[in-house]
mmCIF file of C-alpha atoms in Angstrom:
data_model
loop_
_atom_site.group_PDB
_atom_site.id
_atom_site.type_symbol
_atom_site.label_atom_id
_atom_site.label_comp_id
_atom_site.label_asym_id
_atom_site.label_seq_id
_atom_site.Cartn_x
_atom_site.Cartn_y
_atom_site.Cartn_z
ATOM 1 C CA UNK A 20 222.097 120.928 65.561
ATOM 2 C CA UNK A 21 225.664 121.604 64.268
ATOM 3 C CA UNK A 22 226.227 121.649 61.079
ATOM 4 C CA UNK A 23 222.603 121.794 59.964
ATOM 5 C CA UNK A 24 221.878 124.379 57.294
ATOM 6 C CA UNK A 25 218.549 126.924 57.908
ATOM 7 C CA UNK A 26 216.874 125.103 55.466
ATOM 8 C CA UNK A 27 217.352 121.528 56.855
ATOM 9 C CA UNK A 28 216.236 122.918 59.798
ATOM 10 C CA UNK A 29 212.867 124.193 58.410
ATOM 11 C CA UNK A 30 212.288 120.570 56.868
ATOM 12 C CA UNK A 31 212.604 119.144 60.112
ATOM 13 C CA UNK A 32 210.145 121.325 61.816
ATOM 14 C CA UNK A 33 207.691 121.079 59.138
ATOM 15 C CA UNK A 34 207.854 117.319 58.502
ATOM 16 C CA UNK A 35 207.573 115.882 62.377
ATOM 17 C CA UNK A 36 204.469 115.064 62.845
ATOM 18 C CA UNK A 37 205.212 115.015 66.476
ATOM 19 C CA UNK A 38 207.603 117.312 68.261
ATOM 20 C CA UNK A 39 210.665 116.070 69.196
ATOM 21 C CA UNK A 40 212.571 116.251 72.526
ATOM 22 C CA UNK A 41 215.696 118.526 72.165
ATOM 23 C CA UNK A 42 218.466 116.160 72.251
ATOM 24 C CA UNK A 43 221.466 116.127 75.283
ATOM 25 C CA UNK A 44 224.658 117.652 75.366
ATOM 26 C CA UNK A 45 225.989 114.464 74.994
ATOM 27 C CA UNK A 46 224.670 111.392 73.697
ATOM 28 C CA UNK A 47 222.622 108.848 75.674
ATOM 29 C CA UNK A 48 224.919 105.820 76.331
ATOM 30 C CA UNK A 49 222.804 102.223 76.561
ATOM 31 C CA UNK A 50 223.537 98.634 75.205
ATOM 32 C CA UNK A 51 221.418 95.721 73.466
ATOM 33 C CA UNK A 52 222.069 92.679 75.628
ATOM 34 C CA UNK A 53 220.371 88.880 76.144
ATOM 35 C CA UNK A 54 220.312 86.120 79.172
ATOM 36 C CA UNK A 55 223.954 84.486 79.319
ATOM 37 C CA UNK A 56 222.621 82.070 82.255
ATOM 38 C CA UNK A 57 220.275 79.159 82.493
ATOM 39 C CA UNK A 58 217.459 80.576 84.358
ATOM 40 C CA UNK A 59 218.253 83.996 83.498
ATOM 41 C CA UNK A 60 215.561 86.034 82.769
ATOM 42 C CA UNK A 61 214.960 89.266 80.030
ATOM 43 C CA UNK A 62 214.989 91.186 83.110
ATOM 44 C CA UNK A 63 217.873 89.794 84.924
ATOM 45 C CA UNK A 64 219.951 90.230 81.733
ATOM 46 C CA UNK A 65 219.401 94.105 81.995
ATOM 47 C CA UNK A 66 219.538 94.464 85.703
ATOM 48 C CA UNK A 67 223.458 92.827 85.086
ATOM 49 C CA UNK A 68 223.992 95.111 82.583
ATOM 50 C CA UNK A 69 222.924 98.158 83.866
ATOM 51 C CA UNK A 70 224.961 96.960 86.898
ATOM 52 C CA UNK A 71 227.821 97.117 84.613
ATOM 53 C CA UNK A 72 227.699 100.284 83.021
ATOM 54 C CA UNK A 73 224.625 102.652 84.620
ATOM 55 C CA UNK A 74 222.460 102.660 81.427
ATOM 56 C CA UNK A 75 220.601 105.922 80.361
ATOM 57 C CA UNK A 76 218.846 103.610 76.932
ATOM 58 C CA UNK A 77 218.137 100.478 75.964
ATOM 59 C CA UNK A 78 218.287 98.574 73.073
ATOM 60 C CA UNK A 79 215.171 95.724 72.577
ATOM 61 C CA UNK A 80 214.419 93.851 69.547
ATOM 62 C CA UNK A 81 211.591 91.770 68.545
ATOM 63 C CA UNK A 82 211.442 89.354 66.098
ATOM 64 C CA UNK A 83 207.848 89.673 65.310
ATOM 65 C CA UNK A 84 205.267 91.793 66.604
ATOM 66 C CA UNK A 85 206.162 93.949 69.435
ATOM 67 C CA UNK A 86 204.879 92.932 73.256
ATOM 68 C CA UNK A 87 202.100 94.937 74.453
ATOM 69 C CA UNK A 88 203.428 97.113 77.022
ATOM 70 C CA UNK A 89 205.162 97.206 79.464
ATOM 71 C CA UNK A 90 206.846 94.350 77.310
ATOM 72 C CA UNK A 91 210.213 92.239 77.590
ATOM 73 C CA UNK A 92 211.106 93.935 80.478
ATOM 74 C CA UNK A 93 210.715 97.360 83.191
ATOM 75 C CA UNK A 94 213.618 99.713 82.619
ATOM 76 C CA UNK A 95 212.125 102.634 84.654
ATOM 77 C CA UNK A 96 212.679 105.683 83.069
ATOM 78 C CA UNK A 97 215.676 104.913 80.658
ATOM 79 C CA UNK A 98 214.854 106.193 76.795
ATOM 80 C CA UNK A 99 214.130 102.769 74.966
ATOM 81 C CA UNK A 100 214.725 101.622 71.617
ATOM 82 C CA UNK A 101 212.531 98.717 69.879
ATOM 83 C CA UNK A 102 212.321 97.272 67.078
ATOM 84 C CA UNK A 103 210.016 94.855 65.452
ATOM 85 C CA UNK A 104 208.972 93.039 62.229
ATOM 86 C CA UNK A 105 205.914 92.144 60.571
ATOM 87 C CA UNK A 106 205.692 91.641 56.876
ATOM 88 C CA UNK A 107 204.841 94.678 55.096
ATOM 89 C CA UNK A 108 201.954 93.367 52.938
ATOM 90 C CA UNK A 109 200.480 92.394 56.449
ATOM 91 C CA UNK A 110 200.993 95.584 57.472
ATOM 92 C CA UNK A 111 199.705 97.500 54.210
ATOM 93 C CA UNK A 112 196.676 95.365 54.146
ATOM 94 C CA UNK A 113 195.606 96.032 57.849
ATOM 95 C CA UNK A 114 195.808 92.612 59.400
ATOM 96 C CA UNK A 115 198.066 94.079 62.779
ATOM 97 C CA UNK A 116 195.771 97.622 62.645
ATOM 98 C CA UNK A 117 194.574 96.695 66.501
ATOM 99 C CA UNK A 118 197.547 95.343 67.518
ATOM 100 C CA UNK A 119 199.449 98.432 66.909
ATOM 101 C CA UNK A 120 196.654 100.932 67.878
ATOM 102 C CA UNK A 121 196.581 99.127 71.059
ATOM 103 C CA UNK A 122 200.881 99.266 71.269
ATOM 104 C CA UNK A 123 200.817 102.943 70.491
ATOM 105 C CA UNK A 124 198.395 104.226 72.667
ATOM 106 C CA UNK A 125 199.372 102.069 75.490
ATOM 107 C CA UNK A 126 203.280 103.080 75.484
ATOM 108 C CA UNK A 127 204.661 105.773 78.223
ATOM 109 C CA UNK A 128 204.430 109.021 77.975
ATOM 110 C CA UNK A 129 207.306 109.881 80.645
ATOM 111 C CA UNK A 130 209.588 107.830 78.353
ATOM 112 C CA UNK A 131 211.073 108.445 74.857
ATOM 113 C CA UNK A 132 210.645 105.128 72.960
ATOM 114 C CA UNK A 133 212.688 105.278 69.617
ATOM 115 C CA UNK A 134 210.174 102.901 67.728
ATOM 116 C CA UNK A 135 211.824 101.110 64.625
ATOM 117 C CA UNK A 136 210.172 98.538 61.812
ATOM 118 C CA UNK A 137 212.037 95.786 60.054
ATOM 119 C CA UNK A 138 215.353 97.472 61.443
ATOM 120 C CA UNK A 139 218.127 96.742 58.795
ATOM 121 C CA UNK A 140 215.952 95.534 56.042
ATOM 122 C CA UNK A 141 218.294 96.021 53.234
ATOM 123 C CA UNK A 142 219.746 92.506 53.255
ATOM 124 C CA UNK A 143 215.617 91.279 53.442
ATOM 125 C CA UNK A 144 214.748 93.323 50.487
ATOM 126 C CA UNK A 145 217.818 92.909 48.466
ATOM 127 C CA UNK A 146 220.112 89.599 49.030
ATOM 128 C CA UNK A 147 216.216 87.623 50.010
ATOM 129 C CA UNK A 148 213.705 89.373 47.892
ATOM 130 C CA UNK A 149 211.520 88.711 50.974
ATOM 131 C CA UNK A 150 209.782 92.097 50.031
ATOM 132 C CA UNK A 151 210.253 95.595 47.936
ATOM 133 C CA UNK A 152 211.455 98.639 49.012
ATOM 134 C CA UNK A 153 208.020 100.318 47.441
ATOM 135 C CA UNK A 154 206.391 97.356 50.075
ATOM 136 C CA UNK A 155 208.714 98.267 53.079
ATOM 137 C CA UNK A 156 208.527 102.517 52.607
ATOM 138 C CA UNK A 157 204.487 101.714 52.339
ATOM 139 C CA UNK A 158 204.443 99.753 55.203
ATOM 140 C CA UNK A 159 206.293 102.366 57.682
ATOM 141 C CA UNK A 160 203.925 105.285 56.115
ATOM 142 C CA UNK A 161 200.926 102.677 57.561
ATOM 143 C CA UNK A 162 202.362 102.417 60.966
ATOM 144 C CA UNK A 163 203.143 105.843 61.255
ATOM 145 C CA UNK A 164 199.496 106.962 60.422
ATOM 146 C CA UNK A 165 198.322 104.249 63.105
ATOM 147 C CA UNK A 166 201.396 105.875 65.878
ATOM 148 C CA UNK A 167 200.108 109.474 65.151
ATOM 149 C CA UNK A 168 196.673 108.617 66.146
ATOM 150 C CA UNK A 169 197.729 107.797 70.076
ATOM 151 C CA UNK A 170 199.025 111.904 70.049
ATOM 152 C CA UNK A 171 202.338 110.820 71.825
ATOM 153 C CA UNK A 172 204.915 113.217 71.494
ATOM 154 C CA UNK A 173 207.497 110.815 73.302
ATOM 155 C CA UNK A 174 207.518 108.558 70.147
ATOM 156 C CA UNK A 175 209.717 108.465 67.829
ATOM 157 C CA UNK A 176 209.806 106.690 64.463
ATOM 158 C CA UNK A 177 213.298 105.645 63.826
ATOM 159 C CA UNK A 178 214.263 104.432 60.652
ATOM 160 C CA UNK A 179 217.562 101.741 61.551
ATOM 161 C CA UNK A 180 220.082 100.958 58.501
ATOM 162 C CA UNK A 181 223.407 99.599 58.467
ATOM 163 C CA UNK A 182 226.535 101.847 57.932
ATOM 164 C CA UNK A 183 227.339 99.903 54.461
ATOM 165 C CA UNK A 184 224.673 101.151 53.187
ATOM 166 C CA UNK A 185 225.949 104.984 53.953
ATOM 167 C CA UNK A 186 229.624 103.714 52.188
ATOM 168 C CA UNK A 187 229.635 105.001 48.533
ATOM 169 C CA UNK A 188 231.687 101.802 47.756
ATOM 170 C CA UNK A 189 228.227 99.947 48.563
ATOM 171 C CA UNK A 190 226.561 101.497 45.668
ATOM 172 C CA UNK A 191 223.368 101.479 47.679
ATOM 173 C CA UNK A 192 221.050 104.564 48.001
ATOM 174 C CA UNK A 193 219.883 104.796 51.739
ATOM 175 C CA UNK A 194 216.799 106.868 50.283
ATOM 176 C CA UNK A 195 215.338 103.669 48.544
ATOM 177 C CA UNK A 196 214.777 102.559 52.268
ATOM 178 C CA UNK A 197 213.310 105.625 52.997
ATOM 179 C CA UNK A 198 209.772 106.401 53.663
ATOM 180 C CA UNK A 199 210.043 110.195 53.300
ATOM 181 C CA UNK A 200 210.905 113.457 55.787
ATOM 182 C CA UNK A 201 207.506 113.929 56.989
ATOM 183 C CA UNK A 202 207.772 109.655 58.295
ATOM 184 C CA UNK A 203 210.979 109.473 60.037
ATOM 185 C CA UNK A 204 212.286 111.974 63.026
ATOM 186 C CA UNK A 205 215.495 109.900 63.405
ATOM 187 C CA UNK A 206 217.930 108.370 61.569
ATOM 188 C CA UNK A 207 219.963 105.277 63.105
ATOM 189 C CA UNK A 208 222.386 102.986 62.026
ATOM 190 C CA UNK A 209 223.757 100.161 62.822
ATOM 191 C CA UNK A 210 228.011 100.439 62.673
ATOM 192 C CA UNK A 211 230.744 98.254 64.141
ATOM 193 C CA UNK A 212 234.359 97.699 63.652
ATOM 194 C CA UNK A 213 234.521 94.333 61.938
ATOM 195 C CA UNK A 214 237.780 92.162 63.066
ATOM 196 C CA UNK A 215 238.223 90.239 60.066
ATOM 197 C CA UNK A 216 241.836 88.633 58.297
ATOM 198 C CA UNK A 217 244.747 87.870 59.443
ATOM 199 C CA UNK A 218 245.764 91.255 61.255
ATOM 200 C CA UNK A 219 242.850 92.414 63.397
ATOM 201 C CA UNK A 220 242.652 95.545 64.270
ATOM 202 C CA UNK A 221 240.658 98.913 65.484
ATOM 203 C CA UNK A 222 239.015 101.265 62.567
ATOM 204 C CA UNK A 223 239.236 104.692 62.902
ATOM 205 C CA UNK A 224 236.086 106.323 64.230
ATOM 206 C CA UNK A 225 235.821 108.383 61.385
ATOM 207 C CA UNK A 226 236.086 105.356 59.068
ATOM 208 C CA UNK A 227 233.259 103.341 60.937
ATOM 209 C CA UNK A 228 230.838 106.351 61.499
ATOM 210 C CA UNK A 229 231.798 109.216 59.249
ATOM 211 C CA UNK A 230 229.954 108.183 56.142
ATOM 212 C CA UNK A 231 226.530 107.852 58.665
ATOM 213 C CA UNK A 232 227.347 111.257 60.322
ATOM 214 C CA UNK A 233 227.322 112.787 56.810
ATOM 215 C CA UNK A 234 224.160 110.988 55.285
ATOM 216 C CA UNK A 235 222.310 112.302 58.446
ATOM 217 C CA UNK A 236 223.226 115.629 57.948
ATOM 218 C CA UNK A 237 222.468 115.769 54.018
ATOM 219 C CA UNK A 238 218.875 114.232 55.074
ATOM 220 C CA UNK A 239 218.565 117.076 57.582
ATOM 221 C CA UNK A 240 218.106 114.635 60.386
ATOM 222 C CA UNK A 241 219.523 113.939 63.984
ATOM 223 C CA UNK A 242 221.362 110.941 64.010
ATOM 224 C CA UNK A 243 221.912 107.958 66.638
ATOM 225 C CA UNK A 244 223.847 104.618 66.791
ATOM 226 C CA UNK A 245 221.337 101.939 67.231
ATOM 227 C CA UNK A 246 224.114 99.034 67.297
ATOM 228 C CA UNK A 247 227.997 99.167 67.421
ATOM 229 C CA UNK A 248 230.991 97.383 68.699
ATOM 230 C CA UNK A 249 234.042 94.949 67.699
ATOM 231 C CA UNK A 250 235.543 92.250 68.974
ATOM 232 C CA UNK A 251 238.985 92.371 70.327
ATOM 233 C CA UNK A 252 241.905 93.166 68.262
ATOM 234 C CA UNK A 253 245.203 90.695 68.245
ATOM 235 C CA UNK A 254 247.179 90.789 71.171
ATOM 236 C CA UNK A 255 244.781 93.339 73.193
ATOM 237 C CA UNK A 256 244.275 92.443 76.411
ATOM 238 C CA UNK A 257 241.238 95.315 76.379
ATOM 239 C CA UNK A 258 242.848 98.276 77.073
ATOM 240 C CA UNK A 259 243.439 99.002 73.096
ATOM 241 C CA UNK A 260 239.513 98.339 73.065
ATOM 242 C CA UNK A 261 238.512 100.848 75.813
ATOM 243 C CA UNK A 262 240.647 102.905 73.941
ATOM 244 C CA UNK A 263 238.538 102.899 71.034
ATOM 245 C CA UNK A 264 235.769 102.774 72.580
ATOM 246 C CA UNK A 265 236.528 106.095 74.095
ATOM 247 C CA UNK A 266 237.785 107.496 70.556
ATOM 248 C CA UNK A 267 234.426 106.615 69.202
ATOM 249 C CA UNK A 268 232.001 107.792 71.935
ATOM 250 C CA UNK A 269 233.868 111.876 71.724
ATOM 251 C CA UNK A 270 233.815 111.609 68.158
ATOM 252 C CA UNK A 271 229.756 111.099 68.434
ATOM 253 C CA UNK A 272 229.418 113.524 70.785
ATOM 254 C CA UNK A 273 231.122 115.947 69.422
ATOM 255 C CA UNK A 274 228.733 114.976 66.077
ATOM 256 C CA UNK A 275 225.743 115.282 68.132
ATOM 257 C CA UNK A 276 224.437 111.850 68.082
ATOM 258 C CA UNK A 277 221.200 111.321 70.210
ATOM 259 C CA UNK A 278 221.888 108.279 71.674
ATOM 260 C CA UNK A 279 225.104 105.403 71.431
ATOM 261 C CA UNK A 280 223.951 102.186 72.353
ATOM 262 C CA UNK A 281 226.653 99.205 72.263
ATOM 263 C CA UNK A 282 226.018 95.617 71.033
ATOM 264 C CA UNK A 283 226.722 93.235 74.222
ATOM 265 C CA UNK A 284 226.450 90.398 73.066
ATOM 266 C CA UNK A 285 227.991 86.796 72.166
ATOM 267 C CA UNK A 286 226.953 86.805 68.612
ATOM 268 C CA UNK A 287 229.763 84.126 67.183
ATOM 269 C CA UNK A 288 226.664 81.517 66.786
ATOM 270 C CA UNK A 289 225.418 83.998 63.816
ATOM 271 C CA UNK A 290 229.008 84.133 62.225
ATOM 272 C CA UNK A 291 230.081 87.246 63.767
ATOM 273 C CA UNK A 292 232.137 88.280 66.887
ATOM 274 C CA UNK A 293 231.519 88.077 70.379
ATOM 275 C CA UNK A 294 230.977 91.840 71.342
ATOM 276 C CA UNK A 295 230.182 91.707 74.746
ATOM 277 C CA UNK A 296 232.906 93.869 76.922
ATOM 278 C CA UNK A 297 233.805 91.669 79.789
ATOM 279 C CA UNK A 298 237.504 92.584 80.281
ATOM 280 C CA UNK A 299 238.209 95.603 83.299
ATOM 281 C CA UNK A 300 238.544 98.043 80.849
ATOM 282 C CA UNK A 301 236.097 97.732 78.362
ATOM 283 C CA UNK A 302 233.277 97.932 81.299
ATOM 284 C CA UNK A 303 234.998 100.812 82.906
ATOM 285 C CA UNK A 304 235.600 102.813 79.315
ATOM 286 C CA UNK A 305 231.614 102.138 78.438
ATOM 287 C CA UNK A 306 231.156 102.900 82.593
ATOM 288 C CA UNK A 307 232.707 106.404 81.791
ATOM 289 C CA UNK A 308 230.614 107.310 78.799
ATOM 290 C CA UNK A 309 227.383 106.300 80.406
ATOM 291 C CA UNK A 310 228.454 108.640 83.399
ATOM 292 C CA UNK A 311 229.320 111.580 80.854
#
């Protein structure tokens, strides 16, 4: 809790609807990750990874409604992240009610599941006009009513944004995204270091997470990295990367984070970067923080 004031602190208790686990000494390392084989399967995919690195979370997304459980895949007794989307009208009006009674009640209790909806919905609401903010904040007050009714104290809503939107030079007010204290135990974001130009390069660690570390703290909140990672620089043959990598993962524990989880993907097909850290010492730098 460093660096929360006695006041945040009160919020916190009094808002949670359900209590929260204390979090680790250091944060939970894990990874978002997808079949890179014909054949493959969801399950595969993470039994590679976690072969890789020796995840303690994972990272799943859904791009609709969320499997009933135990869903995309078993990951025993890691602490789990997921996501999913539904529009919020749909959700205001009702139309997914048993569907996410059923999801709720049904998910482990032996587990903490860091449950997120419409996870970086600022482009959605702002660049799209798919919905409102008013629509999305009224939608996540809806499922949060219908998550409280299982009485699971292992889940945890999770409200995911993207770092830019922490950036003052974004202009953006995180809060409009915001359902309110008493809706959201976590606060997550999504932060990488973006190789773009001519000269690519690593960002500081402060630079790519310090404007999220101090959001979370103004909204009285524990914090957690839901995505992050960057291609490689020019001329690294991965060490520079594992380098980073380390810089990044002290600085968040050192800031408290719950839980790190790193984006291993190939994700040039979306017009980004490929992620994924195949070189020696990328695996053995994210290898070391998931032993930590």
């Amino acid at each position: 809790m460093l660096g929360y004031t006695v006041a945040a602190l009160t919020v916190i208790a009094s808002t949670i609807t359900a209590p929260a686990t204390a979090a680790p000494a250091t944060p939970l390392c894990g990874a978002a990750f997808a079949t890179e084989s014909r054949g493959e399967t969801y399950q595969e995919a993470f039994e590679r990874v976690d072969g890789y690195y020796g995840l303690e979370s994972v990272r799943v997304f859904y791009p609709g409604l969320p499997r009933h459980w135990p869903g995309k895949l078993d990951a025993g007794n890691r602490t789990l992240t997921v996501s999913f989307k539904a529009d919020p009208a749909s959700v205001t009006a009702g139309r997914h009610d048993e569907h996410f009674r059923t999801w709720f009640a049904e998910a482990p209790r032996d587990v903490d599941v860091y449950w997120s909806y419409f996870h970086e919905p600022e482009d959605n609401i702002l660049k799209r006009g798919e919905f409102t903010a008013a629509e999305y904040r009224a939608a996540w007050r809806h499922l949060h009513e219908l998550a409280a009714e299982a009485g699971n104290p292992r889940l945890h809503p999770t409200l995911i944004l993207m770092n830019w939107t922490a950036d003052p030079d974004s202009r953006l007010n995180w809060r409009d995204f915001y359902p309110g204290d008493r809706y959201i135990e976590v606060l997550a974001w999504d932060a990488y270091n973006q190789i773009t130009g001519v000269t690519r390069k690593y960002r500081s660690a402060e630079t790519v997470f310090g404007d999220v570390v101090r959001v979370s703290r103004q909204a009285g909140k524990p914090f957690a990295i839901a995505e992050t990672g960057s291609a490689l620089a020019t001329g690294d043959d991965g060490s520079g990367r594992a380098e980073w990598l380390r810089e990044i993962t002290g600085y968040l524990t050192d800031r408290g984070a719950r839980w790190v989880q790193y984006f291993d993907l190939d994700f040039t097909a979306h017009g980004h970067s490929d992620y994924r850290l195949r070189d020696r010492a990328g695996k053995a730098a994210w290898r070391e923080f998931c032993a930590g």
